Amino acid sequence: MGRKRLITDSYPVVKRREGSAGHSKGELAPELGEEPQPLSVDDLGRPEEQHVIAGEEPQPLSVDDAELELLRQFDLAWQYGPCTGITRLQRWHRAEQMGLEPPPEVRQVLQMHPGDPRIQYSLWHVYPL
Amino acid sequence: MFSEQAAQRAHTLLSPPSASNATFARVPVSTYTNSSQPFRLGERSFSRQYAHIYATRLVQMRPFLVSRAKQYWGAGIQIKKLCELQPGEKCCVVGTLFKAMPLQPSILREISEEHNLLPQPPRSKYIHPDDELILEDELQRIKLEGTIDVSKLVTGTVLAVLGSVRDTGKFLVEDHCFAELAPQEPPPALDTDRFVLLVSGLGLGGGGGESLLGTQLLVDVVTGQLGDEGEQCSAAHVSRVILAGNLLSHNTQSRDSINKAKYLTKKTQAASVEAVKMLDEILLQLSASVPVDVMPGEFDPTNYTLPQQPLHPCMFPLATAYSTLQLVTNPYQATIDGVRFLGTSGQNVSDIFRYSSMEDHLEILEWTLRVRHISPTAPDTLGCYPFYKTDPFIFPECPHVYFCGNTPSFGSKIFRGPEDQRVLLVAVPDFSSTQTACLVNLRSLACQPISFSGFGAEEEDLGSLGLGS
């Protein structure tokens, strides 16, 4: 039979690291590190939906940690407006249209990995509204 | 205008039939462009918060306010963000206004158990002497006090305030300014009188028979089936009719069928079905003769949030046979014979009326033009689509005719802007209660009310109608 299955096994496991509170909003906030942890396969052998595991890439190009860091900093920059609810590419285009001069490196990274959800969506994409 | 022209021609009614029939050709519309594209929504996604629309509003309006501030208070004025303020230093800050109102209906307070509140009955105005103004920019917010009219302003306005921070942490305002009017293209010079008829609040399906007579009289005047040859000639100068919202009455929106049991309501039809059939017949008569633009309003069967999308053509099987029928968005923007029209069905103005001390709808209309935003209270108290890229309610340029429908009474005014802009403001009254429509003369940019009324059956002489001023 294996171990008893709990209802909480079906929930995604998320580990959160608390960022330091109360810093001035003028500087960029330190990284909050909210990437969802890879989910394990449960007892009956069914793979979970989220199969993104850091370091193992089905795409030919590997995703650099530095690139992810760059995108995270782009998300947290207050000058370009709110980042939740829209993809990073949409936010980049909006910033460009309004004349805020977003960094072109971000656009290049976004163009190099068109299908990867970790690249295209913002930090808080997995959380609902 | 109308009746003077009519009086000049010889009276031909009650004369023996003549061999020749006078025919009047309607003035053709030389140019018409519908520029409501920013208000059309394609694929809609509601998985976004409203922070985006406020952020884009502030970013788009900031350059206008900075230039106005420099214009009013000198080019050397310091424009600072809230995080850079030093106490006691006089400077200018640009931000979005938020008005904290204790009487504002809040769903959280209603459902909260600790307060044990009954749902608040709807009031006509939610202002209170304890309202407070708070200015917010991208990062911080600060309370405002000083020479600023708290009761008049509403949430969502972007403005520039001049003053200094006190030691209490509040900002003492000495002066404030809005973005004022956008640049305007000069109006075209037309050679003949052309009129556009603005009607709103037809209120079909309301159950009252009197307004149907008025509506039929209106249709007959516009299609030239009423009056003497003089009136028919004048009616031929009406080049377009704009129906500005509330074609259906609010009685058609009854929610009884939702609360009653299914077996009681199975065979009942929604009240709006009958009303839409009546509307279709009226539109058929109108669009056979004159181009008609139909804007949806608060009680019409389309989406609730602004910008309201056009009514679906499947509801008007008879009238859509004519290409002169145009179903347009609310707000509506178009260029008719070179004259720029911009208008709404009145939800923006009535929402500001509820949260501000301004009493006159025409005054509120003028204020929205000065603030350079069609409806600053969206999305706070007025439903709005969660835009993220741009705020389409900011005026990109100043219109020549700016109207709003469903006001309690007729009002019209010429407003002059700081850069010699000239705007005709029209408050189109609710037709079902006032039986009045507006005629806008495109050549002189003047507006005239035209009222239709019939006397009741007690009177011996029926159907005496009053035309003209």
Coordinates of C-alpha atoms in Angstrom, one line a residue:
Chain A
M1 CA 0.0 0.0 0.0
G2 CA 2.8 2.4 0.7
R3 CA 2.5 5.4 3.0
K4 CA -0.9 7.0 3.6
R5 CA -1.6 9.7 1.1
L6 CA -2.6 13.1 2.5
I7 CA -4.8 15.6 0.8
T8 CA -2.0 18.1 1.0
D9 CA 0.1 16.0 -1.4
S10 CA -1.9 17.4 -4.2
Y11 CA -0.9 21.0 -3.4
P12 CA 2.3 22.4 -4.9
V13 CA 5.1 22.6 -2.4
V14 CA 6.5 26.1 -2.2
K15 CA 9.3 27.3 0.0
R16 CA 9.5 30.9 0.8
R17 CA 12.4 32.9 2.0
E18 CA 11.4 36.1 3.9
G19 CA 13.0 39.2 2.4
S20 CA 14.0 42.0 4.8
A21 CA 11.2 44.3 5.5
G22 CA 11.2 48.1 5.9
H23 CA 13.9 49.0 3.4
S24 CA 13.5 52.2 1.5
K25 CA 11.6 51.8 -1.7
G26 CA 14.1 53.9 -3.6
E27 CA 16.6 51.1 -4.0
L28 CA 15.8 47.8 -5.7
A29 CA 14.5 45.3 -3.2
P30 CA 16.7 42.3 -2.6
E31 CA 15.7 39.1 -4.4
L32 CA 12.8 37.4 -2.8
G33 CA 13.5 34.0 -4.3
E34 CA 10.1 32.7 -4.7
E35 CA 10.7 30.0 -7.3
P36 CA 8.5 27.0 -6.9
Q37 CA 10.4 23.9 -5.8
P38 CA 10.4 20.9 -8.1
L39 CA 7.6 18.5 -7.2
S40 CA 8.1 14.9 -6.7
V41 CA 6.4 12.0 -8.3
D42 CA 3.8 10.6 -5.9
D43 CA 3.3 7.0 -4.8
L44 CA 1.1 5.9 -7.7
G45 CA 3.7 6.9 -10.2
R46 CA 1.8 9.8 -11.7
P47 CA 4.1 12.7 -12.5
E48 CA 3.0 16.0 -11.1
E49 CA 2.2 18.8 -13.5
Q50 CA 5.1 21.1 -12.8
H51 CA 8.2 19.4 -14.0
V52 CA 10.6 22.3 -14.1
I53 CA 13.7 21.3 -12.4
A54 CA 16.6 23.8 -12.2
G55 CA 19.6 22.8 -14.1
E56 CA 17.8 20.4 -16.4
E57 CA 16.6 22.0 -19.6
P58 CA 14.6 20.3 -22.4
Q59 CA 15.5 23.3 -24.7
P60 CA 18.8 23.3 -26.5
L61 CA 19.9 26.6 -24.8
S62 CA 20.5 26.5 -21.1
V63 CA 19.0 29.2 -19.0
D64 CA 21.6 31.1 -17.2
D65 CA 21.2 32.0 -13.5
A66 CA 22.5 35.4 -14.4
E67 CA 19.8 35.9 -17.0
L68 CA 17.1 34.9 -14.5
E69 CA 18.6 37.4 -12.1
L70 CA 18.5 40.1 -14.7
L71 CA 14.8 39.4 -15.4
R72 CA 14.0 39.4 -11.7
Q73 CA 15.6 42.8 -11.3
F74 CA 13.6 44.0 -14.3
D75 CA 10.4 42.8 -12.5
L76 CA 11.3 44.5 -9.3
A77 CA 12.2 47.9 -10.9
W78 CA 9.5 50.3 -9.9
Q79 CA 10.1 52.7 -12.8
Y80 CA 8.4 50.5 -15.3
G81 CA 5.2 50.1 -13.4
P82 CA 3.5 47.0 -11.8
C83 CA 4.8 43.7 -13.0
T84 CA 2.0 41.3 -11.9
G85 CA -0.6 40.0 -14.3
I86 CA 1.3 40.7 -17.5
T87 CA 4.1 38.9 -19.2
R88 CA 7.6 40.4 -19.1
L89 CA 7.6 41.1 -22.8
Q90 CA 4.3 43.0 -22.5
R91 CA 5.8 45.0 -19.6
W92 CA 8.9 45.7 -21.6
H93 CA 6.9 46.9 -24.6
R94 CA 4.7 49.1 -22.5
A95 CA 7.8 50.7 -20.9
E96 CA 9.3 51.3 -24.3
Q97 CA 6.2 52.9 -25.7
M98 CA 6.0 55.3 -22.7
G99 CA 9.5 56.4 -23.2
L100 CA 10.9 54.9 -20.0
E101 CA 13.9 53.3 -21.9
P102 CA 13.9 49.7 -20.5
P103 CA 17.2 47.9 -20.8
P104 CA 17.5 46.2 -24.2
E105 CA 19.3 43.2 -22.7
V106 CA 16.0 42.1 -21.1
R107 CA 14.4 42.1 -24.5
Q108 CA 17.2 39.9 -25.9
V109 CA 16.9 37.4 -23.1
L110 CA 13.1 37.3 -23.6
Q111 CA 13.6 36.7 -27.3
M112 CA 16.1 33.9 -26.9
H113 CA 13.7 31.8 -24.8
P114 CA 10.3 32.2 -26.3
G115 CA 8.6 29.1 -24.8
D116 CA 10.0 29.0 -21.3
P117 CA 7.5 30.1 -18.7
R118 CA 10.1 31.0 -16.1
I119 CA 11.5 33.5 -18.5
Q120 CA 8.3 34.9 -20.0
Y121 CA 6.2 35.3 -17.0
S122 CA 6.7 37.5 -14.0
L123 CA 7.9 36.4 -10.6
W124 CA 4.5 36.1 -9.2
H125 CA 2.9 34.3 -12.1
V126 CA 1.9 31.2 -10.3
Y127 CA 0.0 33.1 -7.6
P128 CA -3.6 34.1 -8.4
L129 CA -4.7 37.7 -8.7
Chain B
M1 CA -32.7 78.3 -36.0
F2 CA -35.1 75.7 -37.2
S3 CA -38.3 77.6 -36.8
E4 CA -36.9 80.9 -38.2
Q5 CA -35.9 79.1 -41.4
A6 CA -39.3 77.4 -41.5
A7 CA -41.2 80.6 -41.1
Q8 CA -39.5 82.2 -44.0
R9 CA -41.0 79.8 -46.5
A10 CA -44.6 80.1 -47.7
H11 CA -47.1 78.0 -45.9
T12 CA -48.2 75.1 -48.0
L13 CA -50.3 73.1 -45.5
L14 CA -54.1 73.1 -45.9
S15 CA -53.8 74.0 -49.6
P16 CA -55.2 72.1 -52.5
P17 CA -52.9 69.3 -53.8
S18 CA -50.4 70.6 -56.3
A19 CA -49.1 68.9 -59.4
S20 CA -45.5 69.1 -58.4
N21 CA -44.3 67.6 -55.2
A22 CA -41.4 69.3 -53.4
T23 CA -38.6 67.0 -52.6
F24 CA -35.8 67.7 -50.3
A25 CA -32.5 65.9 -50.5
R26 CA -30.8 65.3 -47.2
V27 CA -27.3 66.9 -47.0
P28 CA -24.8 64.2 -47.7
V29 CA -22.1 63.5 -45.1
S30 CA -18.9 64.5 -46.8
T31 CA -16.5 63.0 -44.4
Y32 CA -17.1 60.7 -41.5
T33 CA -14.5 58.8 -39.6
N34 CA -15.1 56.8 -36.5
S35 CA -12.1 57.2 -34.2
S36 CA -13.3 55.0 -31.4
Q37 CA -10.7 52.3 -31.9
P38 CA -9.0 52.9 -28.5
F39 CA -12.3 52.0 -26.9
R40 CA -12.8 48.7 -28.7
L41 CA -11.7 45.7 -26.7
G42 CA -10.6 42.6 -28.5
E43 CA -9.7 39.7 -26.4
R44 CA -10.5 40.5 -22.8
S45 CA -8.4 39.3 -19.9
F46 CA -9.5 40.0 -16.4
S47 CA -6.7 38.3 -14.6
R48 CA -5.0 41.7 -13.9
Q49 CA -5.3 44.2 -11.1
Y50 CA -6.1 47.8 -11.6
A51 CA -2.7 49.1 -10.5
H52 CA -1.6 49.1 -14.2
I53 CA -4.2 51.6 -15.3
Y54 CA -3.3 54.0 -12.5
A55 CA 0.4 53.6 -13.2
T56 CA 0.0 54.3 -16.9
R57 CA -2.4 57.2 -16.2
L58 CA 0.3 58.8 -14.0
V59 CA 3.1 58.2 -16.5
Q60 CA 1.1 59.5 -19.4
M61 CA -0.2 62.6 -17.7
R62 CA 3.0 63.6 -15.9
P63 CA 4.6 65.5 -18.9
F64 CA 1.4 67.6 -19.4
L65 CA 1.3 68.5 -15.7
V66 CA 5.0 69.4 -15.6
S67 CA 4.6 71.8 -18.5
R68 CA 1.5 73.4 -17.0
A69 CA 3.2 73.8 -13.7
K70 CA 6.1 75.5 -15.3
Q71 CA 3.7 77.7 -17.2
Y72 CA 1.8 78.8 -14.1
W73 CA 4.4 78.9 -11.4
G74 CA 7.5 79.8 -13.4
A75 CA 10.1 77.7 -15.2
G76 CA 12.3 77.6 -12.1
I77 CA 9.8 75.6 -10.1
Q78 CA 11.2 72.4 -8.5
I79 CA 9.3 69.3 -9.4
K80 CA 10.0 66.6 -7.0
K81 CA 8.8 63.1 -6.2
L82 CA 7.3 62.4 -2.8
C83 CA 10.3 60.5 -1.6
E84 CA 12.6 63.5 -2.3
L85 CA 10.6 66.0 -0.3
Q86 CA 12.4 68.1 2.4
P87 CA 10.3 69.7 5.2
G88 CA 9.6 73.3 4.7
E89 CA 10.9 73.5 1.2
K90 CA 8.5 74.9 -1.4
C91 CA 8.2 72.6 -4.4
C92 CA 5.7 71.0 -6.8
V93 CA 4.6 67.4 -6.8
V94 CA 2.7 65.6 -9.5
G95 CA 0.5 62.7 -8.4
T96 CA -2.9 60.9 -8.4
L97 CA -5.5 62.0 -6.0
F98 CA -7.3 59.7 -3.6
K99 CA -10.2 60.9 -1.6
A100 CA -10.9 58.9 1.6
M101 CA -14.6 59.1 2.1
P102 CA -16.2 57.5 5.2
L103 CA -19.6 57.4 3.4
Q104 CA -18.3 55.6 0.3
P105 CA -20.0 52.2 0.1
S106 CA -17.4 49.6 0.9
I107 CA -18.2 45.9 0.4
L108 CA -15.6 44.9 3.0
R109 CA -17.3 47.0 5.7
E110 CA -20.6 45.6 4.7
I111 CA -19.7 42.0 5.0
S112 CA -17.5 42.4 8.0
E113 CA -19.1 40.9 11.0
E114 CA -17.4 43.0 13.6
H115 CA -19.3 46.1 12.5
N116 CA -22.7 44.5 12.2
L117 CA -23.7 47.0 9.6
L118 CA -26.8 46.8 7.5
P119 CA -26.2 47.5 3.8
Q120 CA -26.2 51.2 3.2
P121 CA -29.2 52.6 1.2
P122 CA -28.0 54.3 -2.0
R123 CA -27.6 58.0 -1.6
S124 CA -27.4 60.7 -4.2
K125 CA -24.2 62.1 -2.9
Y126 CA -21.5 60.5 -0.7
I127 CA -19.6 63.5 0.3
H128 CA -19.0 64.3 3.9
P129 CA -17.2 67.1 5.7
D130 CA -14.6 64.6 7.0
D131 CA -13.4 63.6 3.5
E132 CA -9.6 63.7 3.2
L133 CA -7.4 64.1 0.1
I134 CA -4.3 62.0 -0.3
L135 CA -1.8 62.5 -3.1
E136 CA -0.1 59.3 -4.4
D137 CA 2.8 59.0 -6.8
E138 CA 4.6 55.9 -7.9
L139 CA 6.0 55.1 -4.5
Q140 CA 4.5 57.0 -1.7
R141 CA 1.4 58.9 -0.6
I142 CA 0.9 62.0 1.5
K143 CA -2.1 63.7 3.0
L144 CA -3.0 67.1 1.6
E145 CA -4.3 70.1 3.4
G146 CA -4.5 73.8 2.7
T147 CA -6.1 75.8 -0.1
I148 CA -7.6 72.9 -2.0
D149 CA -11.3 72.2 -2.3
V150 CA -11.7 68.7 -0.8
S151 CA -15.3 68.4 -1.6
K152 CA -15.0 69.2 -5.2
L153 CA -12.2 66.9 -6.3
V154 CA -12.6 63.1 -6.8
T155 CA -10.4 60.1 -6.7
G156 CA -8.3 59.3 -9.7
T157 CA -7.6 62.9 -10.8
V158 CA -4.0 63.6 -11.7
L159 CA -2.8 67.0 -10.7
A160 CA 0.2 69.1 -9.7
V161 CA 0.3 70.7 -6.2
L162 CA 2.5 73.5 -5.1
G163 CA 3.4 73.8 -1.5
S164 CA 5.6 72.3 1.2
V165 CA 5.7 69.5 3.7
R166 CA 4.9 70.4 7.3
D167 CA 6.5 68.8 10.3
T168 CA 3.3 66.9 10.9
G169 CA 4.0 64.9 7.7
K170 CA 1.1 66.5 5.8
F171 CA 1.6 68.5 2.7
L172 CA 0.4 72.1 2.9
V173 CA -1.0 73.1 -0.5
E174 CA -0.7 76.7 -1.7
D175 CA -1.9 76.1 -5.2
H176 CA -2.8 73.3 -7.5
C177 CA -3.3 72.9 -11.3
F178 CA -4.7 70.4 -13.7
A179 CA -3.5 69.4 -17.1
E180 CA -6.1 71.7 -18.8
L181 CA -7.1 71.2 -22.3
A182 CA -5.2 69.2 -24.9
P183 CA -4.2 70.8 -28.2
Q184 CA -7.0 71.2 -30.7
E185 CA -7.1 71.3 -34.4
P186 CA -8.9 74.3 -35.8
P187 CA -12.5 73.5 -36.8
P188 CA -13.3 73.3 -40.5
A189 CA -15.1 76.1 -42.2
L190 CA -18.4 74.8 -43.6
D191 CA -20.4 76.7 -46.1
T192 CA -23.9 75.4 -45.3
D193 CA -25.7 74.8 -42.1
R194 CA -25.5 71.1 -41.1
F195 CA -27.0 69.7 -38.0
V196 CA -26.3 66.7 -35.8
L197 CA -29.1 65.6 -33.6
L198 CA -28.1 64.3 -30.1
V199 CA -30.7 62.3 -28.2
S200 CA -30.2 60.2 -25.1
G201 CA -32.4 58.3 -22.7
L202 CA -35.1 57.1 -25.0
G203 CA -36.1 54.8 -22.2
L204 CA -38.1 52.2 -24.1
G205 CA -39.8 49.5 -22.2
G206 CA -40.4 51.8 -19.3
G207 CA -44.1 51.4 -19.4
G208 CA -45.0 55.0 -20.0
G209 CA -46.9 55.8 -23.1
E210 CA -46.2 59.6 -23.2
S211 CA -42.5 59.2 -24.1
L212 CA -43.4 57.0 -27.1
L213 CA -45.4 59.8 -28.6
G214 CA -42.4 62.1 -28.2
T215 CA -40.1 59.5 -29.7
Q216 CA -42.4 59.0 -32.7
L217 CA -42.6 62.8 -33.2
L218 CA -38.8 62.9 -33.1
V219 CA -38.5 60.2 -35.7
D220 CA -41.1 61.9 -37.9
V221 CA -39.4 65.3 -37.7
V222 CA -36.0 63.9 -38.6
T223 CA -37.3 61.8 -41.5
G224 CA -39.2 64.8 -42.8
Q225 CA -42.7 63.4 -42.4
L226 CA -43.9 66.2 -40.2
G227 CA -44.5 69.9 -40.6
D228 CA -44.6 72.3 -43.5
E229 CA -42.2 72.5 -46.3
G230 CA -40.1 74.8 -44.3
E231 CA -39.7 72.3 -41.5
Q232 CA -39.1 69.6 -44.0
C233 CA -36.4 71.7 -45.6
S234 CA -34.7 72.3 -42.3
A235 CA -35.0 68.6 -41.3
A236 CA -33.1 67.8 -44.5
H237 CA -30.1 69.6 -43.1
V238 CA -29.8 67.1 -40.3
S239 CA -26.9 65.0 -41.4
R240 CA -26.6 62.6 -38.5
V241 CA -28.4 61.4 -35.4
I242 CA -26.5 60.2 -32.4
L243 CA -28.4 58.2 -29.8
A244 CA -26.3 58.6 -26.6
G245 CA -27.2 55.8 -24.4
N246 CA -30.1 54.5 -22.2
L247 CA -32.2 53.4 -25.1
L248 CA -33.9 51.0 -22.7
S249 CA -35.4 52.1 -19.5
H250 CA -34.1 51.0 -16.2
N251 CA -37.3 49.1 -15.6
T252 CA -36.2 46.5 -18.1
Q253 CA -33.4 45.5 -15.7
S254 CA -35.7 44.0 -13.0
R255 CA -34.1 41.2 -11.1
D256 CA -37.3 39.5 -10.0
S257 CA -36.6 36.5 -12.1
I258 CA -33.4 35.8 -10.3
N259 CA -35.0 35.8 -6.9
K260 CA -38.1 33.8 -7.7
A261 CA -38.3 30.1 -8.1
K262 CA -37.7 28.6 -11.5
Y263 CA -41.2 27.2 -11.9
L264 CA -42.7 30.7 -11.5
T265 CA -40.4 32.4 -14.0
K266 CA -40.1 29.7 -16.7
K267 CA -42.4 31.3 -19.2
T268 CA -41.7 34.9 -18.4
Q269 CA -39.7 36.9 -20.9
A270 CA -37.1 39.4 -19.9
A271 CA -38.6 42.9 -20.2
S272 CA -35.7 44.0 -22.4
V273 CA -36.8 41.6 -25.2
E274 CA -40.0 43.6 -25.9
A275 CA -38.1 46.9 -25.5
V276 CA -35.4 45.9 -28.0
K277 CA -38.1 45.0 -30.5
M278 CA -39.5 48.5 -30.2
L279 CA -36.0 49.9 -30.5
D280 CA -35.4 47.9 -33.6
E281 CA -38.6 49.4 -35.2
I282 CA -37.6 52.9 -34.3
L283 CA -34.1 52.4 -35.6
L284 CA -35.5 51.0 -38.8
Q285 CA -37.5 54.2 -39.4
L286 CA -34.5 56.4 -38.6
S287 CA -31.8 54.6 -40.4
A288 CA -33.9 54.4 -43.6
S289 CA -33.5 58.1 -43.8
V290 CA -30.5 59.4 -41.9
P291 CA -27.1 57.9 -40.6
V292 CA -27.6 56.9 -37.0
D293 CA -24.9 56.2 -34.4
V294 CA -26.2 54.1 -31.5
M295 CA -24.2 54.3 -28.2
P296 CA -25.0 51.9 -25.4
G297 CA -25.8 53.3 -22.0
E298 CA -26.2 52.1 -18.4
F299 CA -29.3 50.1 -18.9
D300 CA -28.6 48.7 -22.3
P301 CA -27.8 45.0 -23.0
T302 CA -24.1 45.2 -23.3
N303 CA -21.2 45.0 -20.8
Y304 CA -21.3 47.0 -17.6
T305 CA -17.7 48.2 -17.4
L306 CA -16.4 51.1 -19.3
P307 CA -15.7 51.2 -22.3
Q308 CA -19.0 49.7 -23.2
Q309 CA -18.9 47.7 -26.4
P310 CA -21.3 48.3 -29.2
L311 CA -24.7 46.5 -29.0
H312 CA -24.8 43.3 -31.0
P313 CA -26.3 43.6 -34.5
C314 CA -28.3 40.4 -34.0
M315 CA -30.7 42.3 -31.7
F316 CA -31.7 44.6 -34.6
P317 CA -32.6 42.3 -37.5
L318 CA -34.7 44.9 -39.3
A319 CA -32.5 47.9 -38.9
T320 CA -29.2 46.3 -39.7
A321 CA -30.3 45.9 -43.2
Y322 CA -29.4 49.5 -43.7
S323 CA -25.7 50.5 -43.7
T324 CA -26.6 53.8 -42.2
L325 CA -27.0 52.2 -38.8
Q326 CA -23.8 52.3 -36.9
L327 CA -23.5 50.6 -33.5
V328 CA -20.7 52.3 -31.6
T329 CA -18.9 52.2 -28.3
N330 CA -19.5 54.3 -25.2
P331 CA -17.4 56.6 -25.0
Y332 CA -17.7 57.5 -28.7
Q333 CA -15.3 59.5 -30.7
A334 CA -15.8 60.5 -34.4
T335 CA -15.1 63.2 -36.9
I336 CA -18.2 64.3 -38.7
D337 CA -17.6 66.7 -41.6
G338 CA -14.3 67.7 -40.0
V339 CA -15.8 68.5 -36.6
R340 CA -14.5 66.3 -33.8
F341 CA -17.1 64.8 -31.6
L342 CA -16.4 63.0 -28.3
G343 CA -19.1 61.9 -25.9
T344 CA -20.3 59.4 -23.4
S345 CA -23.7 58.2 -22.2
G346 CA -23.3 60.0 -18.9
Q347 CA -22.0 57.3 -16.5
N348 CA -18.8 59.2 -16.0
V349 CA -20.5 62.5 -15.2
S350 CA -23.1 61.0 -12.9
D351 CA -20.5 59.0 -11.0
I352 CA -18.5 62.2 -10.4
F353 CA -21.7 63.9 -9.3
R354 CA -22.1 61.3 -6.6
Y355 CA -18.6 61.8 -5.1
S356 CA -18.2 65.5 -5.6
S357 CA -19.9 68.7 -4.4
M358 CA -20.4 69.9 -8.0
E359 CA -24.1 70.1 -8.7
D360 CA -24.4 71.0 -12.4
H361 CA -23.8 68.2 -14.9
L362 CA -22.5 70.8 -17.4
E363 CA -20.0 72.0 -14.8
I364 CA -18.8 68.5 -14.2
L365 CA -18.4 68.0 -18.0
E366 CA -16.3 71.1 -18.2
W367 CA -14.2 69.9 -15.2
T368 CA -13.5 66.5 -16.9
L369 CA -12.3 68.4 -19.9
R370 CA -10.0 70.6 -17.8
V371 CA -8.6 67.5 -16.0
R372 CA -8.0 66.0 -19.4
H373 CA -9.6 62.7 -18.4
I374 CA -13.0 61.4 -19.5
S375 CA -13.7 59.6 -16.3
P376 CA -11.2 59.9 -13.4
T377 CA -13.3 57.9 -11.0
A378 CA -12.9 54.7 -13.1
P379 CA -11.9 52.2 -11.9
D380 CA -12.4 53.3 -8.3
T381 CA -16.2 53.7 -8.2
L382 CA -17.1 53.2 -11.9
G383 CA -16.5 49.8 -13.5
C384 CA -13.7 49.8 -15.9
Y385 CA -11.8 47.2 -17.9
P386 CA -8.3 46.5 -16.5
F387 CA -6.2 48.1 -19.2
Y388 CA -2.5 47.7 -18.8
K389 CA -0.8 49.3 -21.8
T390 CA -2.5 52.8 -21.9
D391 CA -5.3 54.6 -20.3
P392 CA -7.6 55.3 -23.2
F393 CA -9.7 57.8 -21.3
I394 CA -7.1 60.5 -21.4
F395 CA -7.8 63.1 -24.1
P396 CA -5.2 62.8 -26.8
E397 CA -6.5 66.0 -28.3
C398 CA -9.3 68.4 -27.6
P399 CA -12.6 67.8 -29.4
H400 CA -14.8 70.4 -30.9
V401 CA -18.0 69.1 -29.5
Y402 CA -18.0 67.3 -26.1
F403 CA -21.3 65.8 -24.9
C404 CA -22.6 63.6 -22.3
G405 CA -26.0 61.9 -22.3
N406 CA -28.8 61.3 -19.7
T407 CA -28.4 64.5 -17.7
P408 CA -31.5 65.7 -15.8
S409 CA -31.7 68.9 -17.9
F410 CA -30.4 70.4 -21.1
G411 CA -27.3 72.6 -20.9
S412 CA -24.8 73.9 -23.4
K413 CA -21.8 76.1 -23.2
I414 CA -18.8 77.3 -25.2
F415 CA -15.7 76.7 -23.3
R416 CA -12.5 78.4 -24.2
G417 CA -9.1 76.9 -23.3
P418 CA -5.8 78.5 -22.5
E419 CA -4.4 77.9 -26.0
D420 CA -7.5 79.3 -27.8
Q421 CA -9.3 76.0 -28.0
R422 CA -13.0 76.4 -28.4
V423 CA -15.2 73.5 -27.3
L424 CA -19.0 73.2 -27.3
L425 CA -20.1 71.4 -24.2
V426 CA -23.5 69.8 -24.5
A427 CA -25.4 68.1 -21.7
V428 CA -28.0 66.0 -23.5
P429 CA -31.0 65.6 -21.4
D430 CA -32.9 62.3 -20.7
F431 CA -35.5 62.1 -23.4
S432 CA -38.0 59.9 -21.4
S433 CA -38.4 62.6 -18.8
T434 CA -37.7 65.9 -20.6
Q435 CA -38.8 65.1 -24.2
T436 CA -35.9 67.3 -25.3
A437 CA -33.2 66.6 -27.9
C438 CA -30.3 68.7 -29.0
L439 CA -29.4 70.1 -32.4
V440 CA -25.8 70.9 -32.9
N441 CA -25.0 73.3 -35.8
L442 CA -21.7 72.2 -37.2
R443 CA -21.0 75.4 -39.0
S444 CA -21.4 77.8 -36.1
L445 CA -20.8 75.2 -33.3
A446 CA -23.9 76.3 -31.5
C447 CA -26.5 74.1 -29.8
Q448 CA -30.2 74.4 -29.6
P449 CA -32.7 72.3 -27.7
I450 CA -35.7 70.9 -29.5
S451 CA -38.6 69.6 -27.5
F452 CA -41.4 67.3 -28.5
S453 CA -44.5 66.9 -26.4
G454 CA -48.1 66.0 -26.8
F455 CA -51.0 67.0 -24.7
G456 CA -53.0 64.4 -22.9
A457 CA -56.4 63.0 -24.2
E458 CA -58.4 65.4 -22.0
E459 CA -57.5 68.3 -24.3
E460 CA -59.7 68.9 -27.3
D461 CA -56.8 69.6 -29.7
L462 CA -54.3 66.9 -29.6
G463 CA -50.8 66.7 -30.7
S464 CA -49.7 70.3 -30.7
L465 CA -46.0 70.1 -30.9
G466 CA -43.4 72.7 -30.0
L467 CA -40.5 73.1 -32.3
G468 CA -37.5 75.3 -31.9
S469 CA -36.2 77.5 -29.2

